[in-house]
Amino acid sequence: MEQYQAHPTAVIDEGCTIGEGTRIWHFTHLMGGCTVGRGCTIGQNVFIAKGVTLGNWVKVQNNVSVYEGVTCDDFVFLGPSCVFTNVINPRSAIERKHAFRPTHIGRGASVGANATVLCGVSIGEYAMIGAGAVVTKDVPPYALVVGNPARQTGWVSEYGCTLNFSATGVAVCPDSDAVYHLREGKVEKAN
């Protein structure tokens, strides 16, 4: 008995590592050499290249392309039709596999529908990338970024709620009552 579930139309190349409880839907292709953690949901028409690592409980929505060099930590959400790149200056006639730039998505971060994440950036834990955003530089933990190019417009909690900081740099998540501190341009959750 397999430890994961895959739709019969999914193509799973030899050499993939797939964790227990993961579900893989229609017309998805996982290349050999990728790693998918436990409890993940991989939507339909998704492509995951060799060398990609998805942590545990990652959700990849429909029509997402995750190219070599991308690492997603646990609980990452990749929205419908978002895409990653791995070369900064691609040309059809010039092979640049030696120039792949790694991209890291931190624990609990969300990448919105139709967003594009350029290679070589790091998205901090629990950051929120708005739908259609084009991420061209690093995003700090808990930051909310939108637009093209993506610009920070605020901060969000681990629950994805907007954080409104007081004059003393304190905010409370309206959903979880967790307390957050803003100090020197960085957000931290209080213990």
CSV table of C-alpha atoms in Angstrom, one decimal:
chain,number,residue,atom,x,y,z
A,1,MET,CA,0.0,0.0,0.0
A,2,GLU,CA,1.3,3.4,-1.0
A,3,GLN,CA,1.8,6.0,1.7
A,4,TYR,CA,0.4,8.8,-0.5
A,5,GLN,CA,-2.6,9.1,-2.9
A,6,ALA,CA,-2.1,10.1,-6.6
A,7,HIS,CA,-4.7,10.4,-9.3
A,8,PRO,CA,-4.2,8.0,-12.2
A,9,THR,CA,-3.4,10.8,-14.6
A,10,ALA,CA,-0.5,12.1,-12.4
A,11,VAL,CA,3.0,11.5,-13.7
A,12,ILE,CA,5.4,10.7,-10.9
A,13,ASP,CA,8.9,10.0,-12.1
A,14,GLU,CA,11.1,7.4,-10.4
A,15,GLY,CA,13.3,8.9,-7.7
A,16,CYS,CA,10.7,11.2,-6.1
A,17,THR,CA,10.4,11.3,-2.3
A,18,ILE,CA,6.8,11.7,-1.2
A,19,GLY,CA,5.6,11.9,2.4
A,20,GLU,CA,2.8,10.0,4.1
A,21,GLY,CA,-0.7,11.4,3.6
A,22,THR,CA,0.2,13.6,0.6
A,23,ARG,CA,-2.5,13.9,-2.1
A,24,ILE,CA,-1.6,14.5,-5.7
A,25,TRP,CA,-4.4,15.4,-8.2
A,26,HIS,CA,-5.1,15.3,-11.9
A,27,PHE,CA,-2.5,15.9,-14.6
A,28,THR,CA,0.3,16.8,-12.2
A,29,HIS,CA,4.0,16.0,-13.0
A,30,LEU,CA,6.6,15.4,-10.3
A,31,MET,CA,10.1,14.9,-11.7
A,32,GLY,CA,12.5,12.5,-10.2
A,33,GLY,CA,14.7,14.1,-7.5
A,34,CYS,CA,12.0,16.3,-6.0
A,35,THR,CA,11.0,15.9,-2.3
A,36,VAL,CA,7.5,16.4,-1.1
A,37,GLY,CA,6.8,16.2,2.6
A,38,ARG,CA,4.0,14.7,4.7
A,39,GLY,CA,0.4,15.8,4.4
A,40,CYS,CA,0.9,17.9,1.3
A,41,THR,CA,-1.9,18.7,-1.2
A,42,ILE,CA,-0.7,19.1,-4.8
A,43,GLY,CA,-3.5,20.4,-7.0
A,44,GLN,CA,-4.2,19.6,-10.7
A,45,ASN,CA,-1.9,20.5,-13.5
A,46,VAL,CA,1.0,21.2,-11.2
A,47,PHE,CA,4.7,20.8,-12.3
A,48,ILE,CA,7.4,20.2,-9.7
A,49,ALA,CA,10.9,20.0,-11.0
A,50,LYS,CA,13.9,17.9,-9.8
A,51,GLY,CA,15.7,19.4,-6.9
A,52,VAL,CA,12.6,21.1,-5.5
A,53,THR,CA,11.9,20.6,-1.8
A,54,LEU,CA,8.4,21.0,-0.3
A,55,GLY,CA,8.1,20.7,3.5
A,56,ASN,CA,5.3,19.1,5.4
A,57,TRP,CA,1.7,20.2,5.0
A,58,VAL,CA,2.4,22.4,1.9
A,59,LYS,CA,-0.6,23.3,-0.3
A,60,VAL,CA,0.1,23.8,-4.0
A,61,GLN,CA,-3.0,24.9,-5.8
A,62,ASN,CA,-3.9,24.2,-9.5
A,63,ASN,CA,-1.7,25.3,-12.4
A,64,VAL,CA,1.4,26.0,-10.3
A,65,SER,CA,5.0,25.6,-11.7
A,66,VAL,CA,7.7,25.1,-9.2
A,67,TYR,CA,11.1,25.0,-10.9
A,68,GLU,CA,14.5,23.7,-9.8
A,69,GLY,CA,16.1,25.7,-7.0
A,70,VAL,CA,12.9,26.3,-5.0
A,71,THR,CA,12.6,25.3,-1.3
A,72,CYS,CA,9.3,25.7,0.6
A,73,ASP,CA,9.3,25.2,4.4
A,74,ASP,CA,6.4,23.6,6.3
A,75,PHE,CA,2.9,25.0,5.9
A,76,VAL,CA,3.6,27.1,2.8
A,77,PHE,CA,0.6,27.9,0.6
A,78,LEU,CA,1.1,28.4,-3.1
A,79,GLY,CA,-2.0,30.0,-4.7
A,80,PRO,CA,-3.5,29.0,-8.1
A,81,SER,CA,-1.3,29.7,-11.1
A,82,CYS,CA,1.6,31.2,-9.2
A,83,VAL,CA,5.0,30.6,-10.8
A,84,PHE,CA,8.6,30.6,-9.9
A,85,THR,CA,11.6,31.3,-12.1
A,86,ASN,CA,15.2,29.9,-11.7
A,87,VAL,CA,17.3,32.0,-14.2
A,88,ILE,CA,17.4,35.8,-14.1
A,89,ASN,CA,18.1,36.3,-17.8
A,90,PRO,CA,16.7,33.3,-19.8
A,91,ARG,CA,17.4,32.8,-23.5
A,92,SER,CA,16.1,30.0,-25.6
A,93,ALA,CA,19.5,29.5,-27.4
A,94,ILE,CA,21.7,29.8,-24.3
A,95,GLU,CA,21.7,27.1,-21.6
A,96,ARG,CA,22.1,28.6,-18.1
A,97,LYS,CA,21.5,25.7,-15.8
A,98,HIS,CA,24.7,26.6,-14.0
A,99,ALA,CA,23.2,30.0,-13.2
A,100,PHE,CA,20.1,28.7,-11.3
A,101,ARG,CA,19.4,31.0,-8.3
A,102,PRO,CA,17.9,29.4,-5.2
A,103,THR,CA,14.6,30.6,-3.9
A,104,HIS,CA,13.4,30.1,-0.3
A,105,ILE,CA,9.8,30.3,1.0
A,106,GLY,CA,9.7,30.4,4.8
A,107,ARG,CA,7.4,28.5,7.1
A,108,GLY,CA,3.7,29.4,6.9
A,109,ALA,CA,4.2,32.0,4.0
A,110,SER,CA,1.5,32.4,1.4
A,111,VAL,CA,2.0,33.2,-2.3
A,112,GLY,CA,-1.2,34.5,-3.9
A,113,ALA,CA,-2.9,33.5,-7.1
A,114,ASN,CA,-1.0,34.4,-10.3
A,115,ALA,CA,1.9,35.8,-8.4
A,116,THR,CA,5.4,35.5,-9.9
A,117,VAL,CA,8.5,35.0,-7.7
A,118,LEU,CA,11.8,35.8,-9.4
A,119,CYS,CA,14.7,33.5,-8.6
A,120,GLY,CA,17.2,34.3,-5.9
A,121,VAL,CA,14.7,35.8,-3.4
A,122,SER,CA,13.8,34.7,0.1
A,123,ILE,CA,10.3,35.1,1.4
A,124,GLY,CA,10.2,35.2,5.2
A,125,GLU,CA,8.1,33.1,7.5
A,126,TYR,CA,4.3,33.9,7.5
A,127,ALA,CA,4.8,36.6,4.8
A,128,MET,CA,1.8,37.2,2.5
A,129,ILE,CA,2.3,37.7,-1.2
A,130,GLY,CA,-0.8,39.3,-2.8
A,131,ALA,CA,-2.5,38.0,-5.9
A,132,GLY,CA,-0.7,39.0,-9.1
A,133,ALA,CA,2.3,40.4,-7.3
A,134,VAL,CA,5.8,40.2,-8.9
A,135,VAL,CA,8.3,39.5,-6.2
A,136,THR,CA,11.8,40.8,-7.2
A,137,LYS,CA,13.5,41.1,-3.8
A,138,ASP,CA,13.5,39.5,-0.4
A,139,VAL,CA,10.4,39.8,1.7
A,140,PRO,CA,10.7,40.0,5.5
A,141,PRO,CA,8.8,37.7,7.9
A,142,TYR,CA,5.2,38.7,8.5
A,143,ALA,CA,5.3,41.3,5.6
A,144,LEU,CA,2.3,41.9,3.3
A,145,VAL,CA,3.5,42.7,-0.2
A,146,VAL,CA,1.4,43.5,-3.3
A,147,GLY,CA,1.8,44.9,-6.8
A,148,ASN,CA,4.4,44.9,-9.7
A,149,PRO,CA,7.0,45.1,-8.5
A,150,ALA,CA,5.8,43.9,-5.1
A,151,ARG,CA,6.0,46.5,-2.4
A,152,GLN,CA,5.3,46.1,1.3
A,153,THR,CA,2.0,47.6,2.4
A,154,GLY,CA,1.8,46.2,5.9
A,155,TRP,CA,2.2,43.3,8.3
A,156,VAL,CA,0.2,40.1,8.9
A,157,SER,CA,-0.1,37.6,11.7
A,158,GLU,CA,0.4,33.9,11.5
A,159,TYR,CA,-3.3,33.7,10.8
A,160,GLY,CA,-3.0,36.0,7.9
A,161,CYS,CA,-4.8,38.9,9.6
A,162,THR,CA,-3.7,42.5,9.2
A,163,LEU,CA,-1.6,43.7,12.2
A,164,ASN,CA,-2.2,47.3,13.3
A,165,PHE,CA,0.7,48.4,15.5
A,166,SER,CA,0.3,50.9,18.3
A,167,ALA,CA,2.6,53.8,18.8
A,168,THR,CA,4.6,51.5,21.1
A,169,GLY,CA,5.0,48.8,18.4
A,170,VAL,CA,2.4,46.3,19.8
A,171,ALA,CA,-0.3,44.6,17.8
A,172,VAL,CA,-2.8,41.8,18.6
A,173,CYS,CA,-4.1,39.3,16.0
A,174,PRO,CA,-7.9,39.6,15.9
A,175,ASP,CA,-8.3,35.9,15.2
A,176,SER,CA,-5.8,34.3,17.7
A,177,ASP,CA,-5.2,37.1,20.3
A,178,ALA,CA,-1.5,36.5,19.7
A,179,VAL,CA,0.7,39.5,20.5
A,180,TYR,CA,3.3,40.8,18.0
A,181,HIS,CA,6.1,43.4,18.4
A,182,LEU,CA,7.4,45.8,15.7
A,183,ARG,CA,11.0,46.8,16.5
A,184,GLU,CA,13.5,48.4,14.1
A,185,GLY,CA,11.4,47.4,11.1
A,186,LYS,CA,11.0,43.7,12.1
A,187,VAL,CA,8.0,41.9,13.5
A,188,GLU,CA,8.3,39.2,16.1
A,189,LYS,CA,5.6,37.1,17.8
A,190,ALA,CA,5.6,37.4,21.6
A,191,ASN,CA,6.0,34.0,23.4
